[in-house]
Coordinates of C-alpha atoms in Angstrom, one line a residue:
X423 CA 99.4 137.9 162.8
X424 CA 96.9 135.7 164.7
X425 CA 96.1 133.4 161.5
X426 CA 99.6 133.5 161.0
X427 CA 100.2 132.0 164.5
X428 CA 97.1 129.3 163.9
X429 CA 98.4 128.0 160.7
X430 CA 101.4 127.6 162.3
X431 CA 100.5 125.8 165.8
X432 CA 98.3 123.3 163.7
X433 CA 101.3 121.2 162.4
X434 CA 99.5 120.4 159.6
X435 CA 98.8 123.5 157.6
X436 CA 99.6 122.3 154.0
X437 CA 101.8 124.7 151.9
X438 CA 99.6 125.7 149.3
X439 CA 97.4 127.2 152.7
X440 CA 100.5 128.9 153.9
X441 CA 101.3 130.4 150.7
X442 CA 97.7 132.1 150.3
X443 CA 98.0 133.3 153.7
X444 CA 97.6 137.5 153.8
X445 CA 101.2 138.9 155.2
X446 CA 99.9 142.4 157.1
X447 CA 101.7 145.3 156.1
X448 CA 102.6 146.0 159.6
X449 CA 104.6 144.0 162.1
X450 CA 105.9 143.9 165.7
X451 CA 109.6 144.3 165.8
X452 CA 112.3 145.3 168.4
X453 CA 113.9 148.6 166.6
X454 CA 116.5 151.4 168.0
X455 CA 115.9 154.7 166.5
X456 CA 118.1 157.1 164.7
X457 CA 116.9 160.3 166.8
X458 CA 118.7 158.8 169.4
X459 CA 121.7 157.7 168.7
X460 CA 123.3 160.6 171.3
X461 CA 121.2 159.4 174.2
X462 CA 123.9 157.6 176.2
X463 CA 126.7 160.6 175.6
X464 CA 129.0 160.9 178.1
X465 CA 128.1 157.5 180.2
X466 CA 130.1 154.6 180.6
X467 CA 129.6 151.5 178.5
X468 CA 128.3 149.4 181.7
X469 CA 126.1 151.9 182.5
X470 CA 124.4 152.4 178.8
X471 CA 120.8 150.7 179.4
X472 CA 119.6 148.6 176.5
X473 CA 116.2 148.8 177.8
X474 CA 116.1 152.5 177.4
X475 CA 117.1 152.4 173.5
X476 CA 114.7 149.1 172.4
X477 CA 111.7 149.8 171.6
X478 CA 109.3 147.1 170.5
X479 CA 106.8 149.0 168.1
X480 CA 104.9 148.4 165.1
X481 CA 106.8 148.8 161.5
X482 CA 106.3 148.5 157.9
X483 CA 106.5 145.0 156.2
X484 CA 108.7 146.1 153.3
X485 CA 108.9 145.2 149.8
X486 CA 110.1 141.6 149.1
X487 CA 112.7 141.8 146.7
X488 CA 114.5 138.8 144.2
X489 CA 116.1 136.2 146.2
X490 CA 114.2 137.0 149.4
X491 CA 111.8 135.1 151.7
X492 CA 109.5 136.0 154.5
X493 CA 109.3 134.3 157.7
X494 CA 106.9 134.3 160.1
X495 CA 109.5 134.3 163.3
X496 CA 108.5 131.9 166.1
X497 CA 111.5 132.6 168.7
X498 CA 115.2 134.4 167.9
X499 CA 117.9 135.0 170.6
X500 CA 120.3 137.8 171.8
X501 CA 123.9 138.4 170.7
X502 CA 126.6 140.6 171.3
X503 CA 125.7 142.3 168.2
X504 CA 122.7 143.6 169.5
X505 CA 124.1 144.6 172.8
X506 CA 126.3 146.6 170.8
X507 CA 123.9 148.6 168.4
X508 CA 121.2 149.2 171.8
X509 CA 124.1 151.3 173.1
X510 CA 125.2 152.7 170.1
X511 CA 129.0 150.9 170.1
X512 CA 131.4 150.9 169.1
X513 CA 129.5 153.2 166.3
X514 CA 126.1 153.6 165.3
X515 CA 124.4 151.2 162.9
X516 CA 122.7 153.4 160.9
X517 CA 126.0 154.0 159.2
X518 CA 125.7 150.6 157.9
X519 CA 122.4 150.7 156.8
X520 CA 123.2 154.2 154.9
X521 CA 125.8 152.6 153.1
X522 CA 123.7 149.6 152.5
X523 CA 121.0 152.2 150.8
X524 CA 123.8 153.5 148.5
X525 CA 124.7 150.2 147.1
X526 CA 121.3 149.7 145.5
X527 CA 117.5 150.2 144.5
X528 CA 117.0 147.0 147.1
X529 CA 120.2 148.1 149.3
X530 CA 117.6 151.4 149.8
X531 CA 114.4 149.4 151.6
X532 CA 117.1 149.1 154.3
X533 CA 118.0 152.5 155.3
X534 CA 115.1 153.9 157.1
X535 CA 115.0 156.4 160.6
X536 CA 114.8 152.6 162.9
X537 CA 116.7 149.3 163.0
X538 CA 114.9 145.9 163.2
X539 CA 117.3 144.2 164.9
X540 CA 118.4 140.0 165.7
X541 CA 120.9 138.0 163.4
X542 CA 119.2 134.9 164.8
X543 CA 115.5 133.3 164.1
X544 CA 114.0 129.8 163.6
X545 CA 109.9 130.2 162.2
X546 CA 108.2 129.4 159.3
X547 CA 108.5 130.5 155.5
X548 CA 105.5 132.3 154.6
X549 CA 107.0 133.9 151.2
X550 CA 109.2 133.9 148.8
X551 CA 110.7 136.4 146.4
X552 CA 111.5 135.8 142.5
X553 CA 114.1 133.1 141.8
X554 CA 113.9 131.4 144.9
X555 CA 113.1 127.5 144.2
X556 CA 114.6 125.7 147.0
X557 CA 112.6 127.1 150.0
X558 CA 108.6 127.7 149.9
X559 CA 105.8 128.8 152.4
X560 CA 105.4 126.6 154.6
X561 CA 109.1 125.6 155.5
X562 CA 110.2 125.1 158.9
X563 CA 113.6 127.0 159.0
X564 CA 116.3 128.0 161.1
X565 CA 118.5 131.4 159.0
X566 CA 122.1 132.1 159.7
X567 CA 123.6 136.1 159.6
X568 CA 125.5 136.3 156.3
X569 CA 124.2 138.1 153.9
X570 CA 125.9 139.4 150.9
X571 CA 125.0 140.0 147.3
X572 CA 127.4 137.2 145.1
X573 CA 128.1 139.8 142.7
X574 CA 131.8 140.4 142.8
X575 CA 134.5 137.2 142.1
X576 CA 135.7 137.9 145.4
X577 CA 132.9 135.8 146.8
X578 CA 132.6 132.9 145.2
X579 CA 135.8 131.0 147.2
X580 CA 134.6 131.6 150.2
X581 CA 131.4 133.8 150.6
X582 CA 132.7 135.7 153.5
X583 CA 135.1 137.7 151.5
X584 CA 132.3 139.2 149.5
X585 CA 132.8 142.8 149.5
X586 CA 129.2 143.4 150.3
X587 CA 129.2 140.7 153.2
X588 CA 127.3 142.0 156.1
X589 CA 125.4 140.2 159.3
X590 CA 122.1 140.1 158.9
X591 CA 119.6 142.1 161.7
X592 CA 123.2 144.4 162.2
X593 CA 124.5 145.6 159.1
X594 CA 121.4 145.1 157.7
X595 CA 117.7 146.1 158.4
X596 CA 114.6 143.9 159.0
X597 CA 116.5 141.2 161.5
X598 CA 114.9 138.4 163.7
X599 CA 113.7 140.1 167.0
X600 CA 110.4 140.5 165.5
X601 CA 107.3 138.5 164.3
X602 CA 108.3 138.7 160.9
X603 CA 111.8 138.9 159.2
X604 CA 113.3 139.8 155.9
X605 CA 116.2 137.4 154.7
X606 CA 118.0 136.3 152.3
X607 CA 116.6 133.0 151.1
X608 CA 120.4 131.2 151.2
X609 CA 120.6 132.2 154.8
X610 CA 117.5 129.5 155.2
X611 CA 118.4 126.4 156.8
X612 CA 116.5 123.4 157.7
X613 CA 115.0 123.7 161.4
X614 CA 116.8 121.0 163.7
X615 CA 113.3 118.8 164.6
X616 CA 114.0 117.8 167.8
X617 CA 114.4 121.1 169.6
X618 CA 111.7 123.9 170.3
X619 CA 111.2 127.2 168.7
X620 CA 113.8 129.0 171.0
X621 CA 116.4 126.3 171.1
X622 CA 116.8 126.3 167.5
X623 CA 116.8 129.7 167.3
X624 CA 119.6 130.2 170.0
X625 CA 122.6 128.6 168.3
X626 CA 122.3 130.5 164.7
X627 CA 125.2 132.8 165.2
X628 CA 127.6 131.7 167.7
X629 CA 127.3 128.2 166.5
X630 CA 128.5 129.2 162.8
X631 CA 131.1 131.6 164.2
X632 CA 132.2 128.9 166.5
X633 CA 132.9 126.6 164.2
X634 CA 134.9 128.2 161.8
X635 CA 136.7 129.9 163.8
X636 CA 137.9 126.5 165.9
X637 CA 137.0 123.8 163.5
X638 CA 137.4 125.3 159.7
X639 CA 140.8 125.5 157.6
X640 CA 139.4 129.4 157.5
X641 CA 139.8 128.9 161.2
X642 CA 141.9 127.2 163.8
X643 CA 141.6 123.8 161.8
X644 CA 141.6 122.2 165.3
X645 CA 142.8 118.0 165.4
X646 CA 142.4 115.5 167.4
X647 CA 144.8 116.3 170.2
X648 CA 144.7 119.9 170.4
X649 CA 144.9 121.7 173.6
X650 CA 142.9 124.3 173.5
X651 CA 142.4 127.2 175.3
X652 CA 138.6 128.6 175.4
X653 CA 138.0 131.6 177.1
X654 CA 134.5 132.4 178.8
X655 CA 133.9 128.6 178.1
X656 CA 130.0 128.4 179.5
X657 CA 129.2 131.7 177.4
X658 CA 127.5 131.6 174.1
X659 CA 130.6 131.7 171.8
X660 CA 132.6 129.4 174.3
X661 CA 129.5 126.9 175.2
X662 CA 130.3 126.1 171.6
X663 CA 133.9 125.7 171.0
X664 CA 133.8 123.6 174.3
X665 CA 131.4 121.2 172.5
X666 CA 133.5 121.3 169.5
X667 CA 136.8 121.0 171.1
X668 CA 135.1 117.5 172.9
X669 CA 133.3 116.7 169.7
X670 CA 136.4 116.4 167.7
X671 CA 138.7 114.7 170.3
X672 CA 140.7 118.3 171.3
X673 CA 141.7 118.5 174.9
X674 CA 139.5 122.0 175.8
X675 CA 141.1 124.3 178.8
X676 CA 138.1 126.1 179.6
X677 CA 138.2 129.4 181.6
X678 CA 135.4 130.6 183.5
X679 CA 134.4 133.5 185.8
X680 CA 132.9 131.8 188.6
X681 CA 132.4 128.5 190.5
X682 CA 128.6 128.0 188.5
X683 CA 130.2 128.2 185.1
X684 CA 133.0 125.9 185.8
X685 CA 130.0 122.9 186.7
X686 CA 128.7 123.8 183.4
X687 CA 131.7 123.0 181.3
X688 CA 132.6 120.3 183.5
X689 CA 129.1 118.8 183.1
X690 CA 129.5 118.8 179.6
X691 CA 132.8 116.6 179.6
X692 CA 135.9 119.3 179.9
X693 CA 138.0 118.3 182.4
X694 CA 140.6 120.9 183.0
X695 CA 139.1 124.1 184.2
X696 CA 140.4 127.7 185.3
X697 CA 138.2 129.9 187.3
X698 CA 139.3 133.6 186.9
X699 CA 137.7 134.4 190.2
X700 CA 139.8 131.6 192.4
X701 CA 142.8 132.9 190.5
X702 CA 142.3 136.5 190.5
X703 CA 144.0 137.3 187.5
X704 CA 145.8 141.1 186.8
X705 CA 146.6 141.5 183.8
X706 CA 146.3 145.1 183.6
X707 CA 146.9 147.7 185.9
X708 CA 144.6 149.4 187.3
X709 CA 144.5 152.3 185.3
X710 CA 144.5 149.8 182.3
X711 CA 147.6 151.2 181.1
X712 CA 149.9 148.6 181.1
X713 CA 150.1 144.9 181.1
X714 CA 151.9 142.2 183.8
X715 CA 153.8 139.6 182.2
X716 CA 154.3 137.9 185.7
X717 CA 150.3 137.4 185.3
X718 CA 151.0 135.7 182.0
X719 CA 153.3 133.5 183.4
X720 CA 150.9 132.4 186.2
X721 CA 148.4 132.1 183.8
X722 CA 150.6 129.5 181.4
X723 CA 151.7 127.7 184.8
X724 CA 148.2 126.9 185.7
X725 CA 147.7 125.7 182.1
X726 CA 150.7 123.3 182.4
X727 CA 149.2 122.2 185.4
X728 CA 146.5 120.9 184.0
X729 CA 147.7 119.0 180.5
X730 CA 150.5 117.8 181.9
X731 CA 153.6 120.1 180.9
X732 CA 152.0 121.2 177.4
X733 CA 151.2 124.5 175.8
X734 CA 147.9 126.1 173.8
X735 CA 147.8 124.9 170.2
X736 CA 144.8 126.9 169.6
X737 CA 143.1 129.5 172.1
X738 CA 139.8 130.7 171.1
X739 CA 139.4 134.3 171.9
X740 CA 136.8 136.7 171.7
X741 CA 137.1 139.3 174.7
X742 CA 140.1 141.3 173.4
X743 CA 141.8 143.9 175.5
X744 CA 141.9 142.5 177.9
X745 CA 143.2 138.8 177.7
X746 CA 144.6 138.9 174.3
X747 CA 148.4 139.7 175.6
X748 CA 147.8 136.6 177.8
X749 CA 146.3 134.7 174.8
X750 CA 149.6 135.1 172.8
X751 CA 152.2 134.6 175.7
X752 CA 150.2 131.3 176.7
X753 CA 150.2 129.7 173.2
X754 CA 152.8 126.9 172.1
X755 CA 155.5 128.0 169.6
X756 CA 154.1 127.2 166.1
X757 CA 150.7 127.8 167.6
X758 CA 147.5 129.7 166.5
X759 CA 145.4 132.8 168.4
X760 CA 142.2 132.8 166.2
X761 CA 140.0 135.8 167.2
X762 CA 136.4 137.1 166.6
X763 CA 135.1 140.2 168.6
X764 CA 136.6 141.8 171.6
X765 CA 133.9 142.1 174.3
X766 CA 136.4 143.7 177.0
X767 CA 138.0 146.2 173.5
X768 CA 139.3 146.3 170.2
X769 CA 142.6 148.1 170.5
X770 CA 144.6 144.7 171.3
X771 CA 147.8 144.8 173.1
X772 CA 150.6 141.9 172.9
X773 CA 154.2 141.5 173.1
X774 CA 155.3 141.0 169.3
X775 CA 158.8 139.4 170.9
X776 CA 156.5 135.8 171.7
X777 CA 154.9 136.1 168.8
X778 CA 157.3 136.5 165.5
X779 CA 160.4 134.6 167.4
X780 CA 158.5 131.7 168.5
X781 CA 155.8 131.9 164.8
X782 CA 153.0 131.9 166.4
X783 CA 150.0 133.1 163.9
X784 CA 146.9 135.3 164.6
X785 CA 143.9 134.3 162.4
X786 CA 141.0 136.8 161.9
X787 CA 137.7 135.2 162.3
X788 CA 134.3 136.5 161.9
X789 CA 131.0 134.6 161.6
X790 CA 130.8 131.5 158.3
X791 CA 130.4 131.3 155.1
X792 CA 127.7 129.4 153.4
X793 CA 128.7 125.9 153.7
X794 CA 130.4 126.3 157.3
X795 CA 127.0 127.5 158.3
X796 CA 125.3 124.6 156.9
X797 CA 128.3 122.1 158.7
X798 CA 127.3 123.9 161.8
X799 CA 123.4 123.6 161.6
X800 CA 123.9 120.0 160.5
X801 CA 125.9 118.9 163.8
X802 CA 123.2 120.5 165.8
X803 CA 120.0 118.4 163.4
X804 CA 121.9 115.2 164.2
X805 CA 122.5 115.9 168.0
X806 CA 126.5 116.0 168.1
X807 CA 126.3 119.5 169.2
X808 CA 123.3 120.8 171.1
X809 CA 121.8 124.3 172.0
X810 CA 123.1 126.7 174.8
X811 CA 119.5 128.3 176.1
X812 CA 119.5 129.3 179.7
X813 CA 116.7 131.8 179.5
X814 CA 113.9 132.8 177.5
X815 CA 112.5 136.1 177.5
X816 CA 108.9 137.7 175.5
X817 CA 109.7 140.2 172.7
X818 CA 108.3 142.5 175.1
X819 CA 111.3 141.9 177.3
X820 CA 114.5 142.5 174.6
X821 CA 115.9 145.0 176.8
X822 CA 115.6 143.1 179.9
X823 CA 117.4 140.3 177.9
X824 CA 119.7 142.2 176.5
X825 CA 120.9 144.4 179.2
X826 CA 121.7 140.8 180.7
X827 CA 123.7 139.8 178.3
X828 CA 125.6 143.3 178.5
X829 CA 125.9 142.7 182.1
X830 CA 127.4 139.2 181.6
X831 CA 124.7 137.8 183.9
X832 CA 123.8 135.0 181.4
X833 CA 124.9 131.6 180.8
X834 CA 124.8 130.4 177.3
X835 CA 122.2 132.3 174.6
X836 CA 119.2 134.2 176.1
X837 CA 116.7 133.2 174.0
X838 CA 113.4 135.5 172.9
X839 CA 109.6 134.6 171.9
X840 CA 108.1 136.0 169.2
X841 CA 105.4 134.5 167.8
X842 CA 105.7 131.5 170.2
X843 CA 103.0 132.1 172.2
X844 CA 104.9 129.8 175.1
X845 CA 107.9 127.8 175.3
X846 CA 108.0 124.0 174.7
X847 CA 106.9 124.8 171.0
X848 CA 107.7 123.3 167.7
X849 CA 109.0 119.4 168.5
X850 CA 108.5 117.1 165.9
X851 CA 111.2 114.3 166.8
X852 CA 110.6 113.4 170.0
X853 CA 112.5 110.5 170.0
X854 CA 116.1 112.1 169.5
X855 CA 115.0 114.9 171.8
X856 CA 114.6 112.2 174.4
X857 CA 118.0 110.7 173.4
X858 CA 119.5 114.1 174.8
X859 CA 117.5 115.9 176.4
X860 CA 119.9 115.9 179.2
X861 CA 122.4 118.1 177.3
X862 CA 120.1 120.0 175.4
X863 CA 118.6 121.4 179.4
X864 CA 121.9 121.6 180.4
X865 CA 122.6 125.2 180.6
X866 CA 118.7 125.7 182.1
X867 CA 120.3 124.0 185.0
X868 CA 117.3 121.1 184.9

């Protein structure tokens, strides 16, 4: 991959040279294995160790198929998503990629005995499969996780409802956390030019999700106005919707775990600010069993508190179990719960009483479709919304990252090198990098 890497640290490698450029049929990749999907039987989900299931290894470049590109992958990023299939939850992935090898000829490259995993990346196009006109080697690219085949009507409204709609590097095979990734050529999107390798890799997913789940008519269709309530607001979903609940002139109630996180979203503008560890919220019992409307209450008093007298329009939420009882007392008759994930759980619990007498609305959410993505990546090219990177690790140190971001001891997106050999990489507009370089550092802490 070493001419790879030159070509690509020259800045001025003409196409032609990229596209003549020998791909080798074996890369370095970050992979879990099939053999072990049992390893972590019988331990609890804190205590399942990404860093014993990643392996970073060598693996077969596989056969580039219509519609597909190659990308040589400078820097990619961690998500939940790959916290989740390192400790084999909520169920393995190799279901998906099993049913992925049943759907096709090219849906078969994809089932194999290891996972390539990452649904983020931001590199260089080094090729391109048949049909593919609007991307060629040589492109600087940033790629977003939806991938799905356009085959059925279903799709064609709004791409997420495709019926083979899966994220990329999870439900698929050949993701970013590795020198060299297999997408889809309509995931491709034009690399934001005045950020690094590993800040424009870092927003990809949660950026998209974020956005139509807060900003979209699929989503919360947020106004000007809007309180909104954004749980884990310094994280790497939340870091987000905070910026996009400021962005558009929404009024964001940002909860945080600790006094750190709460200078984070205060240093990004949000003025009203709940830290779960000053407040000591309960909303379970102990045994997790059953849930304490009193601690609702308290929780929709301290919210009051802060706007003045007036209720949630929208809250974001993404941990699940365990706040989403809270999430539906707290919000304003006629007002939304949109939800993506469930970090803390899946199996939601709410009193249905707040919710059908005073028509409230749950909206499903999960990642963007085609054009959201593109919304999304646009904001962050023109500098309205700006990366979340705290930390970058080497490829060689995915399970250090990851077990991190399992342990909730990041702020933001951990980002990952691949081919980068260094951070710092990859600038070509430094004058709008210095027009906000102070809130593209800010969750480094600079």
């Amino acid at each position: 991959m070493q001419h790879i890497l030159d070509a690509i640290l020259a800045g001025d490698t003409p196409g032609e040279e990229f596209a003549n450029l020998e791909i080798p049929d074996h890369y370095r990749a970050a992979t879990v294995h099939k053999d072990e999907v049992d390893m972590f039987e019988g331990v609890a989900t804190k205590e399942k160790d990404p860093r014993k299931s990643l392996h970073v290894e060598d693996v077969a470049l596989p056969e580039l198929g219509p519609g597909e590109a190659f990308v040589a992958v400078m820097a990619s990023a961690i998500n939940y998503n790959t916290v989740w299939t390192s400790i084999f939850e909520p169920v393995s992935t190799f279901g998906f990629l099993e049913r992925y090898g049943k759907e096709s000829e090219l849906g078969a490259r994809h089932n194999l005995d290891y996972h390539v995993v990452g649904s983020d990346l931001s590199g260089v196009v080094l090729a391109v499969g048949a049909g593919v006109t609007k991307w060629k080697p040589g492109d600087r690219v940033v790629a977003h996780c939806l991938s799905v085949e356009l085959e059925a009507p279903d799709g064609h409204d709004d791409t997420m409802m495709d019926p083979s709609q899966r994220i990329w590097g999870f439900e698929t095979n050949f993701g970013g956390l590795a020198d060299v990734a297999m997408v889809k050529a309509n995931q491709l999107m034009p690399k934001p030019e005045h950020l690094t390798w590993e800040e424009a890799a870092s927003p990809g997913l949660v950026n998209c999700t974020a956005y139509r789940q807060l900003v979209s008519a699929n989503g919360g269709n947020m106004k000007q106005g809007d309180n909104v309530l954004i749980w884990g607001a310094s994280g790497g979903l939340g870091g987000f919707a905070t910026q996009y609940a400021l962005n558009g002139g929404a009024n964001p109630v940002c909860v945080v775990s600790n006094e750190e996180k709460a200078k984070i979203v205060r240093n990004m503008g949000a003025e009203m600010v709940i830290n779960r560890s000053e407040m000591d919220f309960k909303f379970w019992n102990e045994e997790g069993t059953q849930q304490n409307p009193k601690e609702w209450k308290r929780l929709g008093k301290a919210i009051r508190d802060l706007t003045g007298g007036e209720d949630i329009d929208i809250v974001f939420e993404h941990p699940g179990r365990e706040t989403f009882g809270a999430s539906v007392f707290v919000t304003r008759k006629g007002g939304t719960i949109t939800t993506c994930a469930s970090t803390s759980g899946y199996m939601h619990e709410y009193d249905n009483r707040y919710l059908w007498m005073n028509l409230k609305r749950i909206i499903s959410s999960h990642f963007a479709n085609y054009r959201e993505s593109w919304e999304a990546n646009r904001l962050i090219a023109q500098g309205k919304i700006h990366p979340t990177l705290s930390r970058t690790y080497t490829l060689e140190e995915v399970g250090q990252a990851s077990l991190d971001v399992h342990h909730n001891k990041h702020q933001g997106k951990v980002g990952v090198l691949c081919l980068a050999p260094e951070e710092g990489l990859g600038v070509l507009d430094e004058e709008k990098r210095a027009a906000h370089i102070d809130k593209i550092n800010l969750f480094r802490g600079i």
